[in-house]
Coordinates of C-alpha atoms in Angstrom, one line a residue:
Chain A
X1 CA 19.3 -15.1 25.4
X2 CA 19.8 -18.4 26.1
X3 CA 21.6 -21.3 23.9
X4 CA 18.0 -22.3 21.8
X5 CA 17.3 -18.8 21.2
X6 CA 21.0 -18.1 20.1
X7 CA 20.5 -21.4 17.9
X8 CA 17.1 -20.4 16.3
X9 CA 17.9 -17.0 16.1
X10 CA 20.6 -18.2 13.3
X11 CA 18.8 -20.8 11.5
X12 CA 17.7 -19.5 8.0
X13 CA 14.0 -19.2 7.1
X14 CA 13.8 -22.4 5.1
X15 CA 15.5 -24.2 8.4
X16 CA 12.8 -22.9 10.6
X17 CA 9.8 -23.3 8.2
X18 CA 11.2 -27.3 7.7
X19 CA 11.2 -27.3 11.6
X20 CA 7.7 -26.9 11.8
X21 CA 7.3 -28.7 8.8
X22 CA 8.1 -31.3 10.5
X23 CA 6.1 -31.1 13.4
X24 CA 7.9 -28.9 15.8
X25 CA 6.0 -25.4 17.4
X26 CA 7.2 -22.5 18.9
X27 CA 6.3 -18.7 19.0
X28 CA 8.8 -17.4 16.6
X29 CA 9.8 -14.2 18.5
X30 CA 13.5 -13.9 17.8
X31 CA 14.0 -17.1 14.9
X32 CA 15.7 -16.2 11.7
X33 CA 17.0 -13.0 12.7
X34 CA 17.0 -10.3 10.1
X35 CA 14.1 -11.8 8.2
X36 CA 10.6 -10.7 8.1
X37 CA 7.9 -12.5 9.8
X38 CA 4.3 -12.4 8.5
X39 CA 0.9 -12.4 9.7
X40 CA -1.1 -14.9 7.6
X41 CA -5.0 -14.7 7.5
X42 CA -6.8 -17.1 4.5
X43 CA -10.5 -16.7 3.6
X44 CA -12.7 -18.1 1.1
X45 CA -12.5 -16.5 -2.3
X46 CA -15.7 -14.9 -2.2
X47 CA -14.5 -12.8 0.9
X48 CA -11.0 -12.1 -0.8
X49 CA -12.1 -8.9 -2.2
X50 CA -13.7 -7.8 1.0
X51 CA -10.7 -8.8 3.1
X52 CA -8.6 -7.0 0.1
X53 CA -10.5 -3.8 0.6
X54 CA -10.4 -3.9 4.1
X55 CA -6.5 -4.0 4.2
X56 CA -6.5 -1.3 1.1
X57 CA -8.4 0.9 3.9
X58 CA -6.6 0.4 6.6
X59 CA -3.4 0.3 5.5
X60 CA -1.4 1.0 8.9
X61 CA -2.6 -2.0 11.0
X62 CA -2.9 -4.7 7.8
X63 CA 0.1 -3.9 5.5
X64 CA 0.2 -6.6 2.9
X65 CA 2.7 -8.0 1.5
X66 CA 1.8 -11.0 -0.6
X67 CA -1.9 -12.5 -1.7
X68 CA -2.0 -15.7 -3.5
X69 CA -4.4 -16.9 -6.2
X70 CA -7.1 -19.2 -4.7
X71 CA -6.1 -22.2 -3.5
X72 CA -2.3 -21.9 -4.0
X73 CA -0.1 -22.4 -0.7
X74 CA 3.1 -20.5 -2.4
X75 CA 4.4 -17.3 -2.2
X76 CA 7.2 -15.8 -3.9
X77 CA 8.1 -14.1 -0.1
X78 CA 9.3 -17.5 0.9
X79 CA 10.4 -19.9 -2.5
X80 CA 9.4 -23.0 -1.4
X81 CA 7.2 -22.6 1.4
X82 CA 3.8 -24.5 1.9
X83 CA 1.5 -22.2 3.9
X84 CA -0.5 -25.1 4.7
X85 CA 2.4 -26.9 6.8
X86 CA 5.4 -24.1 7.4
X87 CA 3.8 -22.2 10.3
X88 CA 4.5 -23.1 14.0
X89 CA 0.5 -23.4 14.6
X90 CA -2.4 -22.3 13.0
X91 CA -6.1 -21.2 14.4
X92 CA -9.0 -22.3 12.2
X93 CA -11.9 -20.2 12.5
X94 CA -15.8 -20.8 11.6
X95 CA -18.3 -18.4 11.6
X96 CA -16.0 -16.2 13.2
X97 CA -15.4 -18.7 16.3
X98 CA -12.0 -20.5 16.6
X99 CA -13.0 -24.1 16.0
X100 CA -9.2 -25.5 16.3
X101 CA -5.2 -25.0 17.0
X102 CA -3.8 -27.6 14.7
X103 CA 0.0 -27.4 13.8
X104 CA -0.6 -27.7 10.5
X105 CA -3.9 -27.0 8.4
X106 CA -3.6 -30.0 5.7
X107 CA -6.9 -31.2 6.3
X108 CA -8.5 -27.8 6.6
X109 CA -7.8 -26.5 3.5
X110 CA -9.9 -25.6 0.8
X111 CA -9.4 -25.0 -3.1
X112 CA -11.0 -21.7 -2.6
X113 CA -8.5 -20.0 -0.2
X114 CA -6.9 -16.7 -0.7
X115 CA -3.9 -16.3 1.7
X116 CA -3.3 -12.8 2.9
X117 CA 0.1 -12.1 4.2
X118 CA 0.4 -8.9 6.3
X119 CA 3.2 -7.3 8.0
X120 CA 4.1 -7.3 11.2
X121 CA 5.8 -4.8 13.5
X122 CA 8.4 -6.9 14.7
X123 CA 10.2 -5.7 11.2
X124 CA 10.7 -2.4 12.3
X125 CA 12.5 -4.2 16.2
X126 CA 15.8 -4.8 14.6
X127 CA 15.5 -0.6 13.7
X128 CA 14.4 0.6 16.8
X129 CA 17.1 -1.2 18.7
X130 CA 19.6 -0.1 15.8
X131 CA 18.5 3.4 16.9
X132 CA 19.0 3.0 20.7
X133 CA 15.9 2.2 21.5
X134 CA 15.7 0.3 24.3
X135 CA 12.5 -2.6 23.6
X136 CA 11.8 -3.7 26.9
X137 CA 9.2 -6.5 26.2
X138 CA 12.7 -8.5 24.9
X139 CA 14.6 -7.1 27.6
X140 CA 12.3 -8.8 29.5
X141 CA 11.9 -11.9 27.9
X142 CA 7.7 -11.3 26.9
X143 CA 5.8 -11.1 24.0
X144 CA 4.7 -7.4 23.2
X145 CA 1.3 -6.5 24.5
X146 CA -1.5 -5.7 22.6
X147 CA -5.1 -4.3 23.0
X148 CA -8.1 -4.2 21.3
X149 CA -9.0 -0.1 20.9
X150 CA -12.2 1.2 20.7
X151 CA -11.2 2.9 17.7
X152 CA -13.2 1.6 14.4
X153 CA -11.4 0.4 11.2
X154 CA -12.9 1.9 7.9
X155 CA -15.5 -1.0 6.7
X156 CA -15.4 -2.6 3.4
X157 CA -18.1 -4.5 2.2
X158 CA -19.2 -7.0 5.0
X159 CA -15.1 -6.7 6.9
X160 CA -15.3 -4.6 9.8
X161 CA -13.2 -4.6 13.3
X162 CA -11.9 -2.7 16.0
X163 CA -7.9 -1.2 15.7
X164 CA -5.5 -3.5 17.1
X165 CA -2.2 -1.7 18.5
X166 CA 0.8 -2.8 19.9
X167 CA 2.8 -1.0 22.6
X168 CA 6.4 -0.1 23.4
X169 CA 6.6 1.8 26.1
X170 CA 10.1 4.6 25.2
X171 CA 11.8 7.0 27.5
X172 CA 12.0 10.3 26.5
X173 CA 15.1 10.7 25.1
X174 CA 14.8 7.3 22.4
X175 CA 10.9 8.7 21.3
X176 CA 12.3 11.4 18.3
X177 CA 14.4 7.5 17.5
X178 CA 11.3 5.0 17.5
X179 CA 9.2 7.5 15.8
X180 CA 11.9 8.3 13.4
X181 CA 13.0 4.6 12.3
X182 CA 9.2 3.3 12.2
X183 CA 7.9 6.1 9.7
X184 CA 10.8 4.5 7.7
X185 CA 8.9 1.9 7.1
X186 CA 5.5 2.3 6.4
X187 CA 5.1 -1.5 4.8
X188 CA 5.4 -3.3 8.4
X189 CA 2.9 -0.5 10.3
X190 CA 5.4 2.6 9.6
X191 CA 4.6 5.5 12.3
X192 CA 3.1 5.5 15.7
X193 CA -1.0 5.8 15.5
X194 CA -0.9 6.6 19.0
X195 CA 1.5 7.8 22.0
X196 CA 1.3 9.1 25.9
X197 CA -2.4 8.5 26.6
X198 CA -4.3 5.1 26.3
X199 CA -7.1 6.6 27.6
X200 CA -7.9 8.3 23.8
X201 CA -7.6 4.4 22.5
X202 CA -9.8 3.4 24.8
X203 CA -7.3 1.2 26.7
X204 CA -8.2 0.6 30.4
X205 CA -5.4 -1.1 32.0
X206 CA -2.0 -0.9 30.2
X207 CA -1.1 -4.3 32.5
X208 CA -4.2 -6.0 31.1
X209 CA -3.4 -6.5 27.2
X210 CA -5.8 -8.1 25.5
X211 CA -3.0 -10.4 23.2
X212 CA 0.5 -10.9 24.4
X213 CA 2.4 -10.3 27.5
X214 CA 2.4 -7.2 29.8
X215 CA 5.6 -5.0 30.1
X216 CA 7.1 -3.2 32.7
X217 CA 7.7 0.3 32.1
X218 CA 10.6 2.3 33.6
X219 CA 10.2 5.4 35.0
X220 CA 9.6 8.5 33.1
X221 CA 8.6 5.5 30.1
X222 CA 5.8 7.1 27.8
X223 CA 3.7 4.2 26.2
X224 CA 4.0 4.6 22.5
X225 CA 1.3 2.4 20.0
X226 CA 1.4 0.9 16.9
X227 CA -1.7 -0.5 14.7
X228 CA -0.7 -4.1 15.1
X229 CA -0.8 -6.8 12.3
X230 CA -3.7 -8.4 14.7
X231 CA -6.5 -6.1 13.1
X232 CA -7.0 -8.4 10.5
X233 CA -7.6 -11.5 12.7
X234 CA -10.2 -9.3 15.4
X235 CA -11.9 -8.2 11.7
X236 CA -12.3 -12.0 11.3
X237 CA -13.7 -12.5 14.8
X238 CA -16.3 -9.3 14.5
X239 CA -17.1 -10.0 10.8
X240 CA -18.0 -13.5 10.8
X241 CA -16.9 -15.1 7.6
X242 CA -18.2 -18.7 7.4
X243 CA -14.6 -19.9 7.5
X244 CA -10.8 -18.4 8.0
X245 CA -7.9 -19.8 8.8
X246 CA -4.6 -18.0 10.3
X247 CA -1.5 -18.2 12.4
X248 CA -1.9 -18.7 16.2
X249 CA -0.7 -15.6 17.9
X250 CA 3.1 -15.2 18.0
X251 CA 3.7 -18.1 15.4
X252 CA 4.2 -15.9 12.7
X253 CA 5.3 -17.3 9.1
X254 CA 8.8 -16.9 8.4
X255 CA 9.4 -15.0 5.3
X256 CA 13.1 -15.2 3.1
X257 CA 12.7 -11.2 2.8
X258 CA 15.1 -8.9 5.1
X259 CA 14.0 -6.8 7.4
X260 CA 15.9 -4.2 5.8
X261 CA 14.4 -4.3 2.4
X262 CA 11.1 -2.9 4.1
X263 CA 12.9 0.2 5.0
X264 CA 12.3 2.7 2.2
X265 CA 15.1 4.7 2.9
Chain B
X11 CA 3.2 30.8 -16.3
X12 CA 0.7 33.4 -17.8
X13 CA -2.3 34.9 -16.5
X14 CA -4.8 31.7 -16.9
X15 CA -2.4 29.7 -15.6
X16 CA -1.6 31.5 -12.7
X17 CA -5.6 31.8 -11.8
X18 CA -6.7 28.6 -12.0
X19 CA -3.1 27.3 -10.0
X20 CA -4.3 29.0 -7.0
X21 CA -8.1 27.9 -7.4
X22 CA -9.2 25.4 -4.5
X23 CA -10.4 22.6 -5.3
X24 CA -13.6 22.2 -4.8
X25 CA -13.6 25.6 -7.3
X26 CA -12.0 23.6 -10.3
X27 CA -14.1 20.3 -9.7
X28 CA -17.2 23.0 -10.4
X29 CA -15.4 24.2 -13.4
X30 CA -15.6 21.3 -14.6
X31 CA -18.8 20.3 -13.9
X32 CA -20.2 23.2 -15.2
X33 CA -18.8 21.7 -18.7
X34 CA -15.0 23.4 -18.9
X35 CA -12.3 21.1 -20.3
X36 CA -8.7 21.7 -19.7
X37 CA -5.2 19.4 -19.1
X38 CA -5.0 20.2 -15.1
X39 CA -1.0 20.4 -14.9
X40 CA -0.6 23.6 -12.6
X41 CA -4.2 23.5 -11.4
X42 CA -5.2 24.0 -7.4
X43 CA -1.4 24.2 -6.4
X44 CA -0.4 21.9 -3.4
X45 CA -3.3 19.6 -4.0
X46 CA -3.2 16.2 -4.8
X47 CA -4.7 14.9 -8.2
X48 CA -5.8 10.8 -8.9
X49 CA -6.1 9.1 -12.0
X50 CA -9.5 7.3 -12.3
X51 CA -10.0 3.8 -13.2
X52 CA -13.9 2.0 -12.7
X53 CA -14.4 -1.3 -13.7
X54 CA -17.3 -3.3 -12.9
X55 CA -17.6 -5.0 -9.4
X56 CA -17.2 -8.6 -10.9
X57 CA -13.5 -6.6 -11.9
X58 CA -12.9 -4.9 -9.1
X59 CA -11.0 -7.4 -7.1
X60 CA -8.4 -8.5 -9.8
X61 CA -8.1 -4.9 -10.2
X62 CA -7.3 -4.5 -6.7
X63 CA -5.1 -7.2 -6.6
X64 CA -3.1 -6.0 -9.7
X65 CA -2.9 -2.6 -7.9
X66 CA -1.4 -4.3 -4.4
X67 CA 1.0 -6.8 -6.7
X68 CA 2.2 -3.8 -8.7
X69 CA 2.3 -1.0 -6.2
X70 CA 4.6 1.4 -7.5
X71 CA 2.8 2.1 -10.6
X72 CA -0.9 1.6 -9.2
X73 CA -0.7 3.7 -5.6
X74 CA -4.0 3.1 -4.4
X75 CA -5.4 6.4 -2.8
X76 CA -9.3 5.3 -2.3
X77 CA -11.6 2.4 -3.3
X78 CA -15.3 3.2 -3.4
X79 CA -18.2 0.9 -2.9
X80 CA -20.3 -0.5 -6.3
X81 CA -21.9 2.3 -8.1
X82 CA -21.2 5.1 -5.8
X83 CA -19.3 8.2 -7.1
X84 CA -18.2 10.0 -3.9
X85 CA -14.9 9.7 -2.4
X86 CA -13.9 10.9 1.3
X87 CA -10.5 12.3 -1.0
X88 CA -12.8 15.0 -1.8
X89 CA -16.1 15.7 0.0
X90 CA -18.9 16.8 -2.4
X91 CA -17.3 15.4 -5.1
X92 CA -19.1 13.2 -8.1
X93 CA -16.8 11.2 -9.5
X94 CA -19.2 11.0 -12.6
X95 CA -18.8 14.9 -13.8
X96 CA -15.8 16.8 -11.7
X97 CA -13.4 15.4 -14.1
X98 CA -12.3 17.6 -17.0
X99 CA -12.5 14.9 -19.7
X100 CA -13.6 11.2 -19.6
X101 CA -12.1 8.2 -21.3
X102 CA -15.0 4.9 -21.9
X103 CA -13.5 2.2 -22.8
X104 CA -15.7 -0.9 -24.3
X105 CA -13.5 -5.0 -24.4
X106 CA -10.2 -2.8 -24.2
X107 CA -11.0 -0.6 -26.7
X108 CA -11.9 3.5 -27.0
X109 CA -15.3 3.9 -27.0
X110 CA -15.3 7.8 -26.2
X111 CA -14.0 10.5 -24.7
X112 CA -17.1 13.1 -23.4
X113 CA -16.4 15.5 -20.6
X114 CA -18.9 13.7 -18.4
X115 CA -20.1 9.9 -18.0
X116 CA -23.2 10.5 -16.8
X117 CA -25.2 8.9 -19.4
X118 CA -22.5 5.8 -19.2
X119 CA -22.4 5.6 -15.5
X120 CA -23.6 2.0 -14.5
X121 CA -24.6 0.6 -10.3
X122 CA -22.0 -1.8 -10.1
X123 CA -19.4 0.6 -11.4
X124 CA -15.9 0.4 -8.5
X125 CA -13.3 3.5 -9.0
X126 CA -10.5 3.4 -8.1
X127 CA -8.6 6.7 -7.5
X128 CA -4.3 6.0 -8.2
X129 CA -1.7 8.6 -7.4
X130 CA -0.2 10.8 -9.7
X131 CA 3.7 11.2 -10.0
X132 CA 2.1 15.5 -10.2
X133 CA 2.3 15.2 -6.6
X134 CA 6.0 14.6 -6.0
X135 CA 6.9 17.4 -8.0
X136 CA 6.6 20.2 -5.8
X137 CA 9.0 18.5 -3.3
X138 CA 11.6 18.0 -6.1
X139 CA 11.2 21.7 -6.9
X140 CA 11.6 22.6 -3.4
X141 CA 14.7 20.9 -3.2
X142 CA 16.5 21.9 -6.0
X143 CA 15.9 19.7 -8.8
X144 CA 14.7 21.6 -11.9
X145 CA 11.6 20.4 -13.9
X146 CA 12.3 20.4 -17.5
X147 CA 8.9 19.6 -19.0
X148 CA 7.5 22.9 -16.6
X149 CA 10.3 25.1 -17.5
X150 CA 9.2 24.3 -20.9
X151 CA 5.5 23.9 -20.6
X152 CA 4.6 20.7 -21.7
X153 CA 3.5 17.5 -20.2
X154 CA 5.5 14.9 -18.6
X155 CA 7.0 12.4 -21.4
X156 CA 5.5 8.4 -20.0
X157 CA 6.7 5.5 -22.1
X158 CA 5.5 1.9 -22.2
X159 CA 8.4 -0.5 -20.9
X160 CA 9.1 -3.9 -22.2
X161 CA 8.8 -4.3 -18.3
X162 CA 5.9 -6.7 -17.5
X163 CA 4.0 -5.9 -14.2
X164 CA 3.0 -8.9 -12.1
X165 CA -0.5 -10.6 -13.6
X166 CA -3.5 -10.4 -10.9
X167 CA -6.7 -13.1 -12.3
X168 CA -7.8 -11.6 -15.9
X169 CA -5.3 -8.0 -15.5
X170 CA -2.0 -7.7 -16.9
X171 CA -0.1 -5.4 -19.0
X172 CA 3.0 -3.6 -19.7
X173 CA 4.8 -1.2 -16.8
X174 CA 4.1 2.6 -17.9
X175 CA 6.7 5.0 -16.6
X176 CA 7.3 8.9 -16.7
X177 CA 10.4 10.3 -17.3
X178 CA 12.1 13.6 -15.9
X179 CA 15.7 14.4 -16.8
X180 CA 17.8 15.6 -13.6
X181 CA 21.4 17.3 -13.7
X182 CA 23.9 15.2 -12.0
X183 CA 24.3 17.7 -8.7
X184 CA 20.6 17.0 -8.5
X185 CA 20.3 13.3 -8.9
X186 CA 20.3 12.5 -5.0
X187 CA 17.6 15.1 -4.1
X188 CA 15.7 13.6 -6.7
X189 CA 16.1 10.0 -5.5
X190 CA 15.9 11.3 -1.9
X191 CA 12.3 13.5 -2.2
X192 CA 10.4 10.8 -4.3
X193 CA 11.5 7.6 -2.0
X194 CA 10.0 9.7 1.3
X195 CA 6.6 10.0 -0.9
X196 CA 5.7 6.2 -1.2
X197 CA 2.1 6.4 -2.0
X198 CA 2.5 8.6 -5.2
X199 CA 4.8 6.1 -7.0
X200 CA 8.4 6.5 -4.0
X201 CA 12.1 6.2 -5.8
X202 CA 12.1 5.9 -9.5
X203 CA 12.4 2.7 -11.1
X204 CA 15.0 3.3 -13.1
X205 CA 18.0 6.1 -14.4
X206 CA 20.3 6.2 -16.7
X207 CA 19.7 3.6 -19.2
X208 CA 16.1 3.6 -21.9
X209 CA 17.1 0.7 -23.3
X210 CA 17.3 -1.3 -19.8
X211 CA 13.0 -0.5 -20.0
X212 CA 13.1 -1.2 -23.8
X213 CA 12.7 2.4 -24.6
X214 CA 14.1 3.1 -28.0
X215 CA 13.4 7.1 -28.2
X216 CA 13.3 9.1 -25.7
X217 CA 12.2 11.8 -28.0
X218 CA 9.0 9.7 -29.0
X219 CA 7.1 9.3 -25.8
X220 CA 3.9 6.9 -25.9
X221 CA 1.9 9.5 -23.9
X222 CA 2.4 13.7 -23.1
X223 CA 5.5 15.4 -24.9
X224 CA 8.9 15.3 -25.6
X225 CA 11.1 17.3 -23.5
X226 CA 14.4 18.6 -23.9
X227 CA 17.5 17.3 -22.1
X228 CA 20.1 20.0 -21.0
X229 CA 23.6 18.9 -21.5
X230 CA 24.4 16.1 -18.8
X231 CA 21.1 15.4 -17.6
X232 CA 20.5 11.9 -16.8
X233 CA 17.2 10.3 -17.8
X234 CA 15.0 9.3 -14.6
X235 CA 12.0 7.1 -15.0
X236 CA 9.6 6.9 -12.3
X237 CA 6.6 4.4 -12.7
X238 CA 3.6 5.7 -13.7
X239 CA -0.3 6.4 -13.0
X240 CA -1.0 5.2 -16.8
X241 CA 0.3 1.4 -16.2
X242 CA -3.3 0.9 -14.5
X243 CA -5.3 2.4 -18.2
X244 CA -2.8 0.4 -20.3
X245 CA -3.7 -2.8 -18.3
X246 CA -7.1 -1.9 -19.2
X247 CA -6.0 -1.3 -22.8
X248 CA -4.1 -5.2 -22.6
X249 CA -6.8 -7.2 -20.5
X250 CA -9.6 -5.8 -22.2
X251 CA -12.5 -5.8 -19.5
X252 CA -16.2 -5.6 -21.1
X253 CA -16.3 -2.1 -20.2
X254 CA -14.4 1.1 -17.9
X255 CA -14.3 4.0 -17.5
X256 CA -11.0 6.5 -17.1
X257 CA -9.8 9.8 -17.0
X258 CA -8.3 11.4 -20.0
X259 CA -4.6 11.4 -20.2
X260 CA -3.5 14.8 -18.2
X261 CA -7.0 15.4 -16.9
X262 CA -7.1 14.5 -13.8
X263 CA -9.2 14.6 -10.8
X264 CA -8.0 17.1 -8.4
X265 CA -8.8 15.8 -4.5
X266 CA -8.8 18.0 -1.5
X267 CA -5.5 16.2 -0.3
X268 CA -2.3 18.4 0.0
X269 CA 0.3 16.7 -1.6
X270 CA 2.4 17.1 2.0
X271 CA -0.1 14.4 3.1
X272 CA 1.7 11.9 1.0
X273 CA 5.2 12.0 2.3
X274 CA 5.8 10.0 4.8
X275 CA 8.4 12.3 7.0

């Protein structure tokens, strides 16, 4: 970790979120330690219940853990926060193509929105490596890779997508560990959906992820996948609602909750 | 347990929903063993989404176990189901109000009816039983005591009302199994929401419960209070929707889910 990492790593939420307040981008992989970073995904009120139903279906891969009243940019996960200004960078989406990549979405936002916040997995990181489990897309300095499956969410109403999972690839002897400290917490993705063979997900190429970085796995390494906090954002690209806006990949929103408080036990 | 009892706890199913539909009515406490059983809430589709909402803001009392889509009556919880006569007794409720109570709503049934199908605090009990915590209102065979709080839950659009909890007294040795079993079974309600203290909820006699009976506390019991599968009908009862339709307090709707299902380890 270098000195910025070590400094962002230590800032609080409310310092980070005024960071990019102000102007100032980054992935947030890392920043405010020990506090829970969000996937956001807003859509026009008329979707909400759709998008609300979708989630409510698929609970593993789109977790939620706030929704605002229409139009409102607040959320008692972060007192204080503006949602239209507080992320790192936003993607704006019409018609279910991305139309921009602004940095903040004050002139994109519309009375009508209903923020969704979803978990994320990097929540359950902080457990995984409290159990000796060695996460080698931080070892080595990447974001975790992700991949489109060819497995079908549960449709509600016009939503429908493909599964999004992340991977982690675990030797042997940490698995009964990841498994273990995930389940723990089934508000940020809880339990592995898949492990061993990408084949049954329909993954190709474990070195060609469809979001994120690829990882090098060490030997005797057994890829292990988790419905990823993407889903919501590729049901958004397959369902076509006339107009979304969420976070750019790996610029989460930074939440005031703890990590811990996820874990049910 | 006597004879009746002991028949219709080891029933499947799909063997008691046809009781029922035939035109039987019974409480089902002790029915089809190991299964799980909902409570049933259907409001009309221009309700259905503050509904929702009110279920994912308030999560320990309103578990959501399955959505359907407008005006359909099956549920993948129970293939072959009709949600419209395999309950054992019906609750219609007109601008908040009792409006009957028949033991089937098929001549009330309306096309943009959405039910919603919220776990039951039934379905933790077996893993308290197993380990070790005795179960006074079975020992003496009544139904669960559930009290309205002074607790509000969190308002969603036109839905609000008062937190409903059950309450089960547990001997001090027990206390941490009984913590322990319901936190690992999140979807049917998870740790209780409060012990020791009624008045902290605003209760002012335990031994005059707003819903079911009474039970008797054994020297040194401590009062647990879990939140409760009713919170969603009393919300009903507080934000008066033109018209829903519920279950009958203890009549529930047994699903083809084992109640293993719901814990998560």
């Amino acid at each position: 970790m270098n000195r910025t990492e070590e400094r962002t790593a230590t800032w609080t939420p409310r310092q980070a979120r005024a960071h990019f307040r102000s102007g100032a981008s980054s992935p947030t992989a890392g920043w405010s330690r020990g506090h829970t970073q969000a996937n956001l995904i807003a859509v026009p009120a008329d979707w909400a219940y759709d998008m609300l139903l979708f989630c409510q279906r698929n609970p593993k891969p789109c977790p939620v853990l706030d929704v605002t009243d229409a139009g409102a940019w607040t959320t008692p996960l972060a007192p204080g926060a503006d949602l239209r200004t507080d992320l790192p960078r936003y993607r704006v989406w019409q018609d279910g193509e991305l139309a921009a990549e602004p940095g903040d979405v004050l002139g994109f936002w519309r009375e009508d929105l209903v923020s969704f916040l979803i978990g994320c997995s990097f929540t359950f990181e902080w457990a995984l490596a409290g159990a000796g489990v060695p996460l080698r897309h931080i070892e080595q300095g990447r974001n975790v890779p992700m991949y489109v499956t060819t497995r079908a969410c549960r449709d509600a109403g016009r939503m429908h997508g493909p599964l999004v999972v992340s991977m982690r690839p675990v030797p042997q002897h940490a698995l009964e560990a990841a498994i273990r400290e995930s389940s723990l917490m089934p508000a940020v993705h809880g339990s592995p959906v898949h492990l061993g063979c990408p084949d049954a997900l329909g993954i190709e190429d474990l070195d060609a992820p469809d979001f994120g970085d690829a990882v090098d796995r060490a030997p005797g390494d057994i890829p292990v996948f988790w419905a990823c906090g993407v889903t919501p954002q590729a049901a958004v690209m397959a369902s076509r609602p006339p107009f979304a806006i969420t976070h750019a990949p790996g610029h989460m929103f930074l939440t005031d909750t703890r990590d811990e408080q996820h874990r049910i036990f």
